[in-house]
Short mmCIF file of N, CA and C in Angstrom, two decimals:
data_model
loop_
_atom_site.label_atom_id
_atom_site.label_comp_id
_atom_site.label_asym_id
_atom_site.label_seq_id
_atom_site.Cartn_x
_atom_site.Cartn_y
_atom_site.Cartn_z
N MET A 1 0.05 -4.50 31.08
CA MET A 1 -0.23 -3.60 29.95
C MET A 1 0.11 -4.07 28.59
N PRO A 2 -0.66 -3.98 27.62
CA PRO A 2 -0.27 -4.53 26.28
C PRO A 2 0.68 -3.76 25.71
N ALA A 3 1.59 -4.53 24.50
CA ALA A 3 2.55 -4.02 24.01
C ALA A 3 1.99 -2.70 22.75
N VAL A 4 2.76 -1.57 22.78
CA VAL A 4 2.25 -0.53 21.71
C VAL A 4 2.40 -1.23 20.06
N LYS A 5 1.60 -1.63 19.42
CA LYS A 5 2.03 -1.82 18.14
C LYS A 5 2.93 -0.90 17.41
N LYS A 6 3.78 -1.21 16.76
CA LYS A 6 4.78 -0.26 16.09
C LYS A 6 4.11 0.13 14.34
N ILE A 7 3.89 1.36 14.07
CA ILE A 7 3.39 1.75 12.87
C ILE A 7 4.31 1.89 11.88
N PRO A 8 4.30 0.92 10.77
CA PRO A 8 5.34 1.12 9.92
C PRO A 8 5.53 2.38 9.15
N MET A 9 6.39 3.07 8.78
CA MET A 9 6.67 4.42 8.38
C MET A 9 7.24 4.18 6.85
N ARG A 10 6.94 4.89 5.99
CA ARG A 10 7.55 5.05 4.65
C ARG A 10 7.79 6.60 4.46
N GLN A 11 8.69 7.14 3.35
CA GLN A 11 8.96 8.35 3.07
C GLN A 11 8.28 8.63 1.53
N CYS A 12 7.60 9.67 1.51
CA CYS A 12 7.02 10.02 0.03
C CYS A 12 8.00 10.38 -0.83
N LEU A 13 8.17 10.01 -2.08
CA LEU A 13 8.97 10.29 -3.11
C LEU A 13 8.99 12.00 -3.42
N GLY A 14 7.69 12.47 -3.30
CA GLY A 14 7.23 13.67 -3.85
C GLY A 14 7.57 14.73 -2.73
N CYS A 15 7.01 14.39 -1.51
CA CYS A 15 6.99 15.73 -0.41
C CYS A 15 8.16 15.22 0.74
N LYS A 16 8.83 14.15 0.27
CA LYS A 16 9.79 13.87 1.42
C LYS A 16 9.45 13.45 2.80
N GLU A 17 8.14 13.45 3.32
CA GLU A 17 7.80 13.43 4.48
C GLU A 17 7.49 12.00 5.02
N LEU A 18 7.66 11.70 6.27
CA LEU A 18 7.39 10.32 6.75
C LEU A 18 5.92 10.27 7.26
N LYS A 19 5.28 9.09 6.62
CA LYS A 19 4.01 9.23 6.89
C LYS A 19 3.71 7.48 7.04
N PRO A 20 2.37 7.19 7.62
CA PRO A 20 2.25 5.71 8.01
C PRO A 20 2.25 5.10 6.50
N LYS A 21 2.42 3.71 6.29
CA LYS A 21 2.58 3.00 5.26
C LYS A 21 1.18 2.93 4.61
N LYS A 22 0.24 2.75 5.33
CA LYS A 22 -1.01 2.65 4.86
C LYS A 22 -1.85 3.66 4.09
N GLU A 23 -1.23 5.13 4.54
CA GLU A 23 -1.83 6.31 3.99
C GLU A 23 -0.85 6.74 2.66
N LEU A 24 -0.08 5.71 2.28
CA LEU A 24 0.65 5.94 1.07
C LEU A 24 0.39 4.54 0.04
N ILE A 25 0.51 5.18 -1.44
CA ILE A 25 0.45 4.25 -2.51
C ILE A 25 1.85 3.91 -2.74
N ARG A 26 1.50 2.53 -2.86
CA ARG A 26 3.16 2.20 -3.50
C ARG A 26 3.46 2.02 -5.05
N VAL A 27 4.52 2.10 -5.60
CA VAL A 27 4.66 2.10 -6.85
C VAL A 27 5.62 0.74 -6.92
N VAL A 28 5.38 -0.24 -7.93
CA VAL A 28 6.22 -1.50 -7.60
C VAL A 28 6.84 -1.65 -9.12
N LYS A 29 8.08 -2.15 -8.95
CA LYS A 29 8.64 -2.84 -10.08
C LYS A 29 8.88 -4.17 -10.04
N ASN A 30 8.14 -5.25 -10.82
CA ASN A 30 8.12 -6.31 -10.89
C ASN A 30 9.57 -7.08 -11.25
N SER A 31 9.73 -8.35 -11.29
CA SER A 31 11.02 -8.96 -11.71
C SER A 31 10.91 -9.00 -13.27
N ALA A 32 9.85 -8.84 -13.91
CA ALA A 32 10.03 -8.52 -15.50
C ALA A 32 10.52 -7.10 -15.74
N GLY A 33 10.50 -6.30 -14.77
CA GLY A 33 10.72 -4.99 -15.01
C GLY A 33 9.54 -3.85 -15.23
N GLU A 34 8.45 -4.21 -15.11
CA GLU A 34 7.35 -3.76 -15.36
C GLU A 34 6.98 -2.58 -14.00
N VAL A 35 6.32 -1.44 -14.37
CA VAL A 35 6.51 -0.76 -13.24
C VAL A 35 4.78 -0.35 -13.09
N SER A 36 4.30 -0.47 -11.91
CA SER A 36 2.88 -0.03 -11.94
C SER A 36 2.42 0.54 -10.56
N LEU A 37 1.18 0.72 -10.23
CA LEU A 37 0.85 1.19 -9.06
C LEU A 37 0.14 0.07 -8.50
N ASP A 38 0.47 -0.01 -6.83
CA ASP A 38 0.05 -1.24 -6.20
C ASP A 38 -1.07 -0.63 -5.19
N LEU A 39 -2.06 -0.31 -5.45
CA LEU A 39 -2.98 0.18 -4.25
C LEU A 39 -3.15 -0.70 -3.38
N VAL A 40 -3.24 -2.26 -3.00
CA VAL A 40 -3.21 -2.87 -2.15
C VAL A 40 -2.05 -2.90 -1.32
N GLY A 41 -0.86 -2.81 -1.94
CA GLY A 41 0.45 -2.94 -1.21
C GLY A 41 0.95 -4.47 -0.88
N LYS A 42 0.31 -5.35 -1.99
CA LYS A 42 0.80 -6.82 -1.89
C LYS A 42 1.30 -7.40 -2.94
N LYS A 43 1.55 -6.68 -4.06
CA LYS A 43 2.23 -7.08 -5.33
C LYS A 43 3.62 -7.40 -5.16
N PRO A 44 4.48 -8.49 -5.37
CA PRO A 44 5.62 -8.77 -5.37
C PRO A 44 6.62 -7.68 -5.99
N GLY A 45 7.73 -7.39 -5.56
CA GLY A 45 8.61 -6.62 -6.26
C GLY A 45 9.36 -5.73 -5.45
N LYS A 46 10.00 -4.89 -6.07
CA LYS A 46 10.74 -3.55 -5.55
C LYS A 46 9.59 -2.39 -5.13
N GLY A 47 9.59 -1.65 -4.51
CA GLY A 47 8.67 -0.98 -3.81
C GLY A 47 8.85 0.68 -3.47
N ALA A 48 8.39 1.68 -4.04
CA ALA A 48 8.42 3.20 -3.75
C ALA A 48 7.30 3.64 -3.34
N TYR A 49 6.97 4.55 -2.67
CA TYR A 49 5.55 5.05 -1.87
C TYR A 49 5.58 6.93 -2.41
N ILE A 50 4.43 6.90 -2.71
CA ILE A 50 4.04 8.26 -2.72
C ILE A 50 2.89 8.62 -2.09
N CYS A 51 2.29 10.13 -1.66
CA CYS A 51 1.01 10.04 -1.02
C CYS A 51 -0.04 10.29 -2.03
N LYS A 52 -1.00 10.17 -1.57
CA LYS A 52 -2.16 10.10 -2.49
C LYS A 52 -2.50 11.31 -3.28
N ASP A 53 -1.82 12.33 -2.98
CA ASP A 53 -1.99 13.75 -3.57
C ASP A 53 -1.31 13.80 -4.89
N ILE A 54 -2.06 14.02 -5.84
CA ILE A 54 -1.54 13.90 -7.51
C ILE A 54 -0.36 14.98 -7.51
N GLU A 55 -0.39 16.16 -6.71
CA GLU A 55 0.73 16.87 -6.77
C GLU A 55 2.21 16.14 -6.40
N CYS A 56 1.95 15.44 -5.32
CA CYS A 56 3.16 14.71 -4.88
C CYS A 56 3.92 13.82 -5.96
N PHE A 57 2.81 12.96 -6.97
CA PHE A 57 3.14 12.09 -7.90
C PHE A 57 3.76 13.04 -8.72
N ARG A 58 3.27 13.90 -9.38
CA ARG A 58 4.11 15.01 -10.49
C ARG A 58 5.38 15.82 -10.00
N LYS A 59 5.49 15.93 -8.81
CA LYS A 59 6.86 16.21 -8.05
C LYS A 59 7.88 15.35 -8.16
N ALA A 60 7.53 14.09 -7.75
CA ALA A 60 8.17 12.88 -7.98
C ALA A 60 8.73 12.36 -9.32
N ARG A 61 7.98 12.66 -10.30
CA ARG A 61 8.10 12.33 -11.45
C ARG A 61 8.96 13.45 -12.11
N LYS A 62 9.02 14.72 -11.81
CA LYS A 62 9.71 15.60 -12.40
C LYS A 62 10.91 15.65 -11.67
N SER A 63 11.38 15.27 -10.59
CA SER A 63 12.80 15.08 -10.12
C SER A 63 13.38 13.73 -10.30
N LYS A 64 12.67 12.95 -10.85
CA LYS A 64 13.18 11.45 -11.45
C LYS A 64 13.57 10.47 -10.04
N SER A 65 12.36 10.86 -9.22
CA SER A 65 12.73 10.02 -7.77
C SER A 65 12.42 8.49 -8.18
N PHE A 66 11.34 8.43 -8.72
CA PHE A 66 10.93 6.81 -9.22
C PHE A 66 12.04 6.29 -9.89
N GLU A 67 12.45 6.91 -10.72
CA GLU A 67 13.88 6.15 -11.57
C GLU A 67 15.00 5.84 -10.83
N ARG A 68 15.32 6.58 -9.67
CA ARG A 68 16.27 6.56 -8.65
C ARG A 68 15.82 5.49 -7.56
N SER A 69 14.66 5.47 -7.42
CA SER A 69 14.25 4.52 -6.08
C SER A 69 14.06 3.35 -6.54
N LEU A 70 13.75 2.85 -7.62
CA LEU A 70 13.38 1.62 -8.65
C LEU A 70 14.63 1.41 -9.25
N SER A 71 15.45 2.07 -9.66
CA SER A 71 16.88 1.83 -10.33
C SER A 71 16.66 1.30 -11.88
N CYS A 72 15.42 2.07 -12.68
CA CYS A 72 15.43 1.61 -14.08
C CYS A 72 14.58 3.04 -14.63
N SER A 73 14.66 3.19 -15.94
CA SER A 73 14.05 3.97 -16.64
C SER A 73 12.55 3.80 -16.83
N ILE A 74 11.88 4.83 -16.79
CA ILE A 74 10.23 4.61 -16.63
C ILE A 74 9.55 5.34 -17.79
N PRO A 75 9.01 4.76 -18.94
CA PRO A 75 8.39 5.32 -19.94
C PRO A 75 7.42 6.49 -19.66
N ALA A 76 7.49 7.57 -20.45
CA ALA A 76 6.48 8.29 -20.13
C ALA A 76 4.93 8.11 -20.14
N GLU A 77 4.69 6.77 -21.04
CA GLU A 77 3.16 6.24 -21.12
C GLU A 77 2.94 5.61 -19.65
N ILE A 78 3.90 4.97 -19.13
CA ILE A 78 3.73 4.38 -17.75
C ILE A 78 3.34 5.40 -17.00
N PHE A 79 3.96 6.62 -16.86
CA PHE A 79 3.58 7.62 -16.12
C PHE A 79 2.22 8.22 -16.27
N ASP A 80 1.88 8.28 -17.69
CA ASP A 80 0.68 8.66 -17.66
C ASP A 80 -0.62 8.17 -17.39
N LEU A 81 -0.33 6.59 -17.43
CA LEU A 81 -1.22 5.63 -17.33
C LEU A 81 -1.14 5.63 -15.51
N MET A 82 -0.02 5.76 -14.87
CA MET A 82 -0.14 5.75 -13.52
C MET A 82 -0.86 6.96 -12.83
N GLU A 83 -0.49 8.12 -13.49
CA GLU A 83 -1.24 9.54 -13.16
C GLU A 83 -2.78 9.66 -13.65
N ALA A 84 -3.16 8.72 -14.55
CA ALA A 84 -4.49 8.69 -14.77
C ALA A 84 -5.31 7.97 -13.73
N GLU A 85 -4.61 6.84 -13.45
CA GLU A 85 -4.99 6.01 -12.32
C GLU A 85 -5.06 6.37 -11.08
N LEU A 86 -4.06 7.13 -10.57
CA LEU A 86 -4.01 7.96 -9.32
C LEU A 86 -5.24 8.91 -9.23
N SER A 87 -5.52 9.62 -10.74
CA SER A 87 -6.55 10.99 -10.66
C SER A 87 -7.81 10.10 -10.23
N ALA A 88 -8.18 8.97 -11.02
CA ALA A 88 -9.24 8.50 -10.86
C ALA A 88 -9.57 7.99 -9.58
N ASP A 89 -8.68 7.60 -8.94
CA ASP A 89 -8.77 6.71 -7.31
C ASP A 89 -8.96 8.06 -6.39
N GLY A 90 -8.44 9.03 -6.53
CA GLY A 90 -8.40 10.18 -5.75
C GLY A 90 -9.96 10.71 -5.70
N GLN A 91 -10.86 10.48 -6.94
CA GLN A 91 -12.02 11.24 -6.91
C GLN A 91 -13.12 10.25 -6.32
#
């Protein structure tokens, strides 16, 4: 009988639900302190996860979950760029 492969789970910063890692989008802070969306999940740096739902992103932004999770302050322009990228990806 083959071993059952474990599915990595991560918690969404917006809705706080545990979901499989592949269903979530990673927000990453690299060593230079730049924050961006990591749609592939391979960029180096500290990561936080959100659902592909734009409402989860807005909820996490409003509650400052990104700042807490990534231990840095994030300018509004970066949030606006990430929101636009997330909206474009969702359509």
